[in-house]
């Protein structure tokens, strides 16, 4: 069962890497820029378009739950790496782990900065 999981994990990650690499080789002439952003109308004195401190705290808790889930999945990836015998596959998986680790670290840093900004107020 563990071997099947390892093969499925490798297949999933390899497919993701292949798709990511293929995505960068698209013809730039086919790329369509996003529609221009239209600013939302906010009444005068409305400094909290998201609904204020309560909505911000809710958003921060949801983001933290997401990051915690990512950390748990990353730990599973790290744990399963030891069972991979093929060196090339193990190296690719390690690169993927490193990428996710840097992404999660970056999210943690941004969440910390957002929390500090809210403590100081607008």
mmCIF file with all atom_site columns, C-alpha atoms in Angstrom:
data_model
loop_
_atom_site.group_PDB
_atom_site.id
_atom_site.type_symbol
_atom_site.label_atom_id
_atom_site.label_alt_id
_atom_site.label_comp_id
_atom_site.label_asym_id
_atom_site.label_entity_id
_atom_site.label_seq_id
_atom_site.pdbx_PDB_ins_code
_atom_site.Cartn_x
_atom_site.Cartn_y
_atom_site.Cartn_z
_atom_site.occupancy
_atom_site.B_iso_or_equiv
_atom_site.pdbx_formal_charge
_atom_site.auth_seq_id
_atom_site.auth_comp_id
_atom_site.auth_asym_id
_atom_site.auth_atom_id
_atom_site.pdbx_PDB_model_num
ATOM 1   C CA . UNK A 1 1   ? 0.000   0.000  0.000   1.00 0.00 ? 1   UNK A CA 1
ATOM 2   C CA . UNK A 1 2   ? 2.815   2.367  0.873   1.00 0.00 ? 2   UNK A CA 1
ATOM 3   C CA . UNK A 1 3   ? 4.500   1.635  -2.455  1.00 0.00 ? 3   UNK A CA 1
ATOM 4   C CA . UNK A 1 4   ? 1.277   2.455  -4.329  1.00 0.00 ? 4   UNK A CA 1
ATOM 5   C CA . UNK A 1 5   ? 1.009   5.723  -2.415  1.00 0.00 ? 5   UNK A CA 1
ATOM 6   C CA . UNK A 1 6   ? 4.608   6.563  -3.283  1.00 0.00 ? 6   UNK A CA 1
ATOM 7   C CA . UNK A 1 7   ? 4.007   5.857  -6.982  1.00 0.00 ? 7   UNK A CA 1
ATOM 8   C CA . UNK A 1 8   ? 0.825   7.924  -6.992  1.00 0.00 ? 8   UNK A CA 1
ATOM 9   C CA . UNK A 1 9   ? 2.615   10.775 -5.231  1.00 0.00 ? 9   UNK A CA 1
ATOM 10  C CA . UNK A 1 10  ? 5.469   10.659 -7.727  1.00 0.00 ? 10  UNK A CA 1
ATOM 11  C CA . UNK A 1 11  ? 3.036   10.558 -10.663 1.00 0.00 ? 11  UNK A CA 1
ATOM 12  C CA . UNK A 1 12  ? 1.053   13.485 -9.274  1.00 0.00 ? 12  UNK A CA 1
ATOM 13  C CA . UNK A 1 13  ? 4.108   15.615 -8.586  1.00 0.00 ? 13  UNK A CA 1
ATOM 14  C CA . UNK A 1 14  ? 5.742   14.765 -11.910 1.00 0.00 ? 14  UNK A CA 1
ATOM 15  C CA . UNK A 1 15  ? 2.568   15.699 -13.771 1.00 0.00 ? 15  UNK A CA 1
ATOM 16  C CA . UNK A 1 16  ? 2.409   18.974 -11.862 1.00 0.00 ? 16  UNK A CA 1
ATOM 17  C CA . UNK A 1 17  ? 6.008   19.781 -12.697 1.00 0.00 ? 17  UNK A CA 1
ATOM 18  C CA . UNK A 1 18  ? 5.484   18.917 -16.368 1.00 0.00 ? 18  UNK A CA 1
ATOM 19  C CA . UNK A 1 19  ? 2.388   21.095 -16.564 1.00 0.00 ? 19  UNK A CA 1
ATOM 20  C CA . UNK A 1 20  ? 4.189   23.954 -14.836 1.00 0.00 ? 20  UNK A CA 1
ATOM 21  C CA . UNK A 1 21  ? 7.055   23.746 -17.316 1.00 0.00 ? 21  UNK A CA 1
ATOM 22  C CA . UNK A 1 22  ? 4.690   23.485 -20.291 1.00 0.00 ? 22  UNK A CA 1
ATOM 23  C CA . UNK A 1 23  ? 2.733   26.503 -19.061 1.00 0.00 ? 23  UNK A CA 1
ATOM 24  C CA . UNK A 1 24  ? 5.768   28.748 -19.457 1.00 0.00 ? 24  UNK A CA 1
ATOM 25  C CA . UNK A 1 25  ? 6.230   27.868 -23.129 1.00 0.00 ? 25  UNK A CA 1
ATOM 26  C CA . UNK A 1 26  ? 2.943   29.265 -24.416 1.00 0.00 ? 26  UNK A CA 1
ATOM 27  C CA . UNK A 1 27  ? 2.935   31.602 -27.388 1.00 0.00 ? 27  UNK A CA 1
ATOM 28  C CA . UNK A 1 28  ? 2.894   35.157 -25.971 1.00 0.00 ? 28  UNK A CA 1
ATOM 29  C CA . UNK A 1 29  ? 0.643   36.251 -28.846 1.00 0.00 ? 29  UNK A CA 1
ATOM 30  C CA . UNK A 1 30  ? -2.057  33.963 -27.458 1.00 0.00 ? 30  UNK A CA 1
ATOM 31  C CA . UNK A 1 31  ? -1.856  35.451 -23.989 1.00 0.00 ? 31  UNK A CA 1
ATOM 32  C CA . UNK A 1 32  ? -4.780  37.689 -23.132 1.00 0.00 ? 32  UNK A CA 1
ATOM 33  C CA . UNK A 1 33  ? -4.144  40.318 -20.455 1.00 0.00 ? 33  UNK A CA 1
ATOM 34  C CA . UNK A 1 34  ? -6.629  40.456 -17.583 1.00 0.00 ? 34  UNK A CA 1
ATOM 35  C CA . UNK A 1 35  ? -9.476  42.936 -17.759 1.00 0.00 ? 35  UNK A CA 1
ATOM 36  C CA . UNK A 1 36  ? -8.666  46.275 -16.131 1.00 0.00 ? 36  UNK A CA 1
ATOM 37  C CA . UNK A 1 37  ? -9.606  46.538 -12.477 1.00 0.00 ? 37  UNK A CA 1
ATOM 38  C CA . UNK A 1 38  ? -12.535 48.802 -11.733 1.00 0.00 ? 38  UNK A CA 1
ATOM 39  C CA . UNK A 1 39  ? -12.275 50.226 -8.238  1.00 0.00 ? 39  UNK A CA 1
ATOM 40  C CA . UNK A 1 40  ? -15.265 49.484 -6.034  1.00 0.00 ? 40  UNK A CA 1
ATOM 41  C CA . UNK A 1 41  ? -17.310 52.401 -4.798  1.00 0.00 ? 41  UNK A CA 1
ATOM 42  C CA . UNK A 1 42  ? -16.933 52.942 -1.075  1.00 0.00 ? 42  UNK A CA 1
ATOM 43  C CA . UNK A 1 43  ? -18.901 55.595 0.795   1.00 0.00 ? 43  UNK A CA 1
ATOM 44  C CA . UNK A 1 44  ? -16.895 58.467 2.298   1.00 0.00 ? 44  UNK A CA 1
ATOM 45  C CA . UNK A 1 45  ? -15.293 57.516 5.575   1.00 0.00 ? 45  UNK A CA 1
ATOM 46  C CA . UNK A 1 46  ? -15.461 53.794 4.805   1.00 0.00 ? 46  UNK A CA 1
ATOM 47  C CA . UNK A 1 47  ? -11.877 52.818 5.583   1.00 0.00 ? 47  UNK A CA 1
ATOM 48  C CA . UNK A 1 48  ? -12.606 49.109 5.983   1.00 0.00 ? 48  UNK A CA 1
ATOM 49  C CA . UNK A 1 49  ? -14.024 47.735 2.733   1.00 0.00 ? 49  UNK A CA 1
ATOM 50  C CA . UNK A 1 50  ? -13.798 44.199 4.118   1.00 0.00 ? 50  UNK A CA 1
ATOM 51  C CA . UNK A 1 51  ? -16.050 44.994 7.063   1.00 0.00 ? 51  UNK A CA 1
ATOM 52  C CA . UNK A 1 52  ? -13.539 45.979 9.688   1.00 0.00 ? 52  UNK A CA 1
ATOM 53  C CA . UNK A 1 53  ? -11.504 44.212 12.304  1.00 0.00 ? 53  UNK A CA 1
ATOM 54  C CA . UNK A 1 54  ? -13.821 41.207 12.739  1.00 0.00 ? 54  UNK A CA 1
ATOM 55  C CA . UNK A 1 55  ? -13.655 40.279 9.059   1.00 0.00 ? 55  UNK A CA 1
ATOM 56  C CA . UNK A 1 56  ? -9.888  40.710 9.094   1.00 0.00 ? 56  UNK A CA 1
ATOM 57  C CA . UNK A 1 57  ? -9.539  38.434 12.108  1.00 0.00 ? 57  UNK A CA 1
ATOM 58  C CA . UNK A 1 58  ? -11.775 35.827 10.445  1.00 0.00 ? 58  UNK A CA 1
ATOM 59  C CA . UNK A 1 59  ? -9.699  36.025 7.261   1.00 0.00 ? 59  UNK A CA 1
ATOM 60  C CA . UNK A 1 60  ? -6.461  35.653 9.245   1.00 0.00 ? 60  UNK A CA 1
ATOM 61  C CA . UNK A 1 61  ? -7.808  32.567 11.056  1.00 0.00 ? 61  UNK A CA 1
ATOM 62  C CA . UNK A 1 62  ? -8.870  31.005 7.758   1.00 0.00 ? 62  UNK A CA 1
ATOM 63  C CA . UNK A 1 63  ? -5.475  31.745 6.217   1.00 0.00 ? 63  UNK A CA 1
ATOM 64  C CA . UNK A 1 64  ? -3.716  30.257 9.248   1.00 0.00 ? 64  UNK A CA 1
ATOM 65  C CA . UNK A 1 65  ? -5.834  27.102 8.958   1.00 0.00 ? 65  UNK A CA 1
ATOM 66  C CA . UNK A 1 66  ? -4.832  26.873 5.291   1.00 0.00 ? 66  UNK A CA 1
ATOM 67  C CA . UNK A 1 67  ? -1.158  27.292 6.113   1.00 0.00 ? 67  UNK A CA 1
ATOM 68  C CA . UNK A 1 68  ? -1.417  24.687 8.876   1.00 0.00 ? 68  UNK A CA 1
ATOM 69  C CA . UNK A 1 69  ? -2.948  22.233 6.391   1.00 0.00 ? 69  UNK A CA 1
ATOM 70  C CA . UNK A 1 70  ? -0.152  22.952 3.913   1.00 0.00 ? 70  UNK A CA 1
ATOM 71  C CA . UNK A 1 71  ? 2.433   22.360 6.628   1.00 0.00 ? 71  UNK A CA 1
ATOM 72  C CA . UNK A 1 72  ? 0.844   19.001 7.477   1.00 0.00 ? 72  UNK A CA 1
ATOM 73  C CA . UNK A 1 73  ? 0.862   17.954 3.815   1.00 0.00 ? 73  UNK A CA 1
ATOM 74  C CA . UNK A 1 74  ? 4.452   19.124 3.430   1.00 0.00 ? 74  UNK A CA 1
ATOM 75  C CA . UNK A 1 75  ? 5.453   17.011 6.418   1.00 0.00 ? 75  UNK A CA 1
ATOM 76  C CA . UNK A 1 76  ? 3.803   13.975 4.781   1.00 0.00 ? 76  UNK A CA 1
ATOM 77  C CA . UNK A 1 77  ? 5.817   14.693 1.629   1.00 0.00 ? 77  UNK A CA 1
ATOM 78  C CA . UNK A 1 78  ? 9.015   14.883 3.672   1.00 0.00 ? 78  UNK A CA 1
ATOM 79  C CA . UNK A 1 79  ? 8.180   11.653 5.504   1.00 0.00 ? 79  UNK A CA 1
ATOM 80  C CA . UNK A 1 80  ? 7.465   9.752  2.279   1.00 0.00 ? 80  UNK A CA 1
ATOM 81  C CA . UNK A 1 81  ? 10.707  10.941 0.679   1.00 0.00 ? 81  UNK A CA 1
ATOM 82  C CA . UNK A 1 82  ? 12.757  8.445  2.697   1.00 0.00 ? 82  UNK A CA 1
ATOM 83  C CA . UNK A 1 83  ? 10.924  5.547  1.030   1.00 0.00 ? 83  UNK A CA 1
ATOM 84  C CA . UNK A 1 84  ? 11.828  6.628  -2.513  1.00 0.00 ? 84  UNK A CA 1
ATOM 85  C CA . UNK A 1 85  ? 14.706  4.494  -3.757  1.00 0.00 ? 85  UNK A CA 1
ATOM 86  C CA . UNK A 1 86  ? 15.299  6.084  -7.167  1.00 0.00 ? 86  UNK A CA 1
ATOM 87  C CA . UNK A 1 87  ? 17.792  8.922  -6.703  1.00 0.00 ? 87  UNK A CA 1
ATOM 88  C CA . UNK A 1 88  ? 16.525  11.034 -9.618  1.00 0.00 ? 88  UNK A CA 1
ATOM 89  C CA . UNK A 1 89  ? 12.946  10.799 -8.379  1.00 0.00 ? 89  UNK A CA 1
ATOM 90  C CA . UNK A 1 90  ? 14.037  11.580 -4.842  1.00 0.00 ? 90  UNK A CA 1
ATOM 91  C CA . UNK A 1 91  ? 15.944  14.651 -6.074  1.00 0.00 ? 91  UNK A CA 1
ATOM 92  C CA . UNK A 1 92  ? 12.886  15.900 -7.976  1.00 0.00 ? 92  UNK A CA 1
ATOM 93  C CA . UNK A 1 93  ? 10.671  15.356 -4.950  1.00 0.00 ? 93  UNK A CA 1
ATOM 94  C CA . UNK A 1 94  ? 13.178  17.213 -2.775  1.00 0.00 ? 94  UNK A CA 1
ATOM 95  C CA . UNK A 1 95  ? 13.067  20.175 -5.166  1.00 0.00 ? 95  UNK A CA 1
ATOM 96  C CA . UNK A 1 96  ? 9.289   20.163 -4.934  1.00 0.00 ? 96  UNK A CA 1
ATOM 97  C CA . UNK A 1 97  ? 9.468   20.019 -1.139  1.00 0.00 ? 97  UNK A CA 1
ATOM 98  C CA . UNK A 1 98  ? 11.909  22.942 -1.131  1.00 0.00 ? 98  UNK A CA 1
ATOM 99  C CA . UNK A 1 99  ? 9.567   24.972 -3.337  1.00 0.00 ? 99  UNK A CA 1
ATOM 100 C CA . UNK A 1 100 ? 6.572   24.334 -1.095  1.00 0.00 ? 100 UNK A CA 1
ATOM 101 C CA . UNK A 1 101 ? 8.632   25.085 2.004   1.00 0.00 ? 101 UNK A CA 1
ATOM 102 C CA . UNK A 1 102 ? 9.660   28.486 0.628   1.00 0.00 ? 102 UNK A CA 1
ATOM 103 C CA . UNK A 1 103 ? 6.048   29.217 -0.374  1.00 0.00 ? 103 UNK A CA 1
ATOM 104 C CA . UNK A 1 104 ? 4.748   28.353 3.103   1.00 0.00 ? 104 UNK A CA 1
ATOM 105 C CA . UNK A 1 105 ? 7.530   30.358 4.770   1.00 0.00 ? 105 UNK A CA 1
ATOM 106 C CA . UNK A 1 106 ? 6.612   33.334 2.581   1.00 0.00 ? 106 UNK A CA 1
ATOM 107 C CA . UNK A 1 107 ? 2.936   33.022 3.517   1.00 0.00 ? 107 UNK A CA 1
ATOM 108 C CA . UNK A 1 108 ? 3.868   32.863 7.210   1.00 0.00 ? 108 UNK A CA 1
ATOM 109 C CA . UNK A 1 109 ? 5.958   36.012 6.817   1.00 0.00 ? 109 UNK A CA 1
ATOM 110 C CA . UNK A 1 110 ? 3.126   37.898 5.090   1.00 0.00 ? 110 UNK A CA 1
ATOM 111 C CA . UNK A 1 111 ? 0.612   36.805 7.709   1.00 0.00 ? 111 UNK A CA 1
ATOM 112 C CA . UNK A 1 112 ? 2.934   37.986 10.460  1.00 0.00 ? 112 UNK A CA 1
ATOM 113 C CA . UNK A 1 113 ? 3.296   41.374 8.740   1.00 0.00 ? 113 UNK A CA 1
ATOM 114 C CA . UNK A 1 114 ? -0.477  41.666 8.267   1.00 0.00 ? 114 UNK A CA 1
ATOM 115 C CA . UNK A 1 115 ? -1.051  40.876 11.932  1.00 0.00 ? 115 UNK A CA 1
ATOM 116 C CA . UNK A 1 116 ? 1.505   43.485 12.975  1.00 0.00 ? 116 UNK A CA 1
ATOM 117 C CA . UNK A 1 117 ? -0.128  46.091 10.724  1.00 0.00 ? 117 UNK A CA 1
ATOM 118 C CA . UNK A 1 118 ? -3.535  45.428 12.270  1.00 0.00 ? 118 UNK A CA 1
ATOM 119 C CA . UNK A 1 119 ? -2.123  45.757 15.789  1.00 0.00 ? 119 UNK A CA 1
ATOM 120 C CA . UNK A 1 120 ? -0.856  49.238 14.947  1.00 0.00 ? 120 UNK A CA 1
ATOM 121 C CA . UNK A 1 121 ? -4.145  50.235 13.284  1.00 0.00 ? 121 UNK A CA 1
ATOM 122 C CA . UNK A 1 122 ? -4.711  52.349 10.165  1.00 0.00 ? 122 UNK A CA 1
#
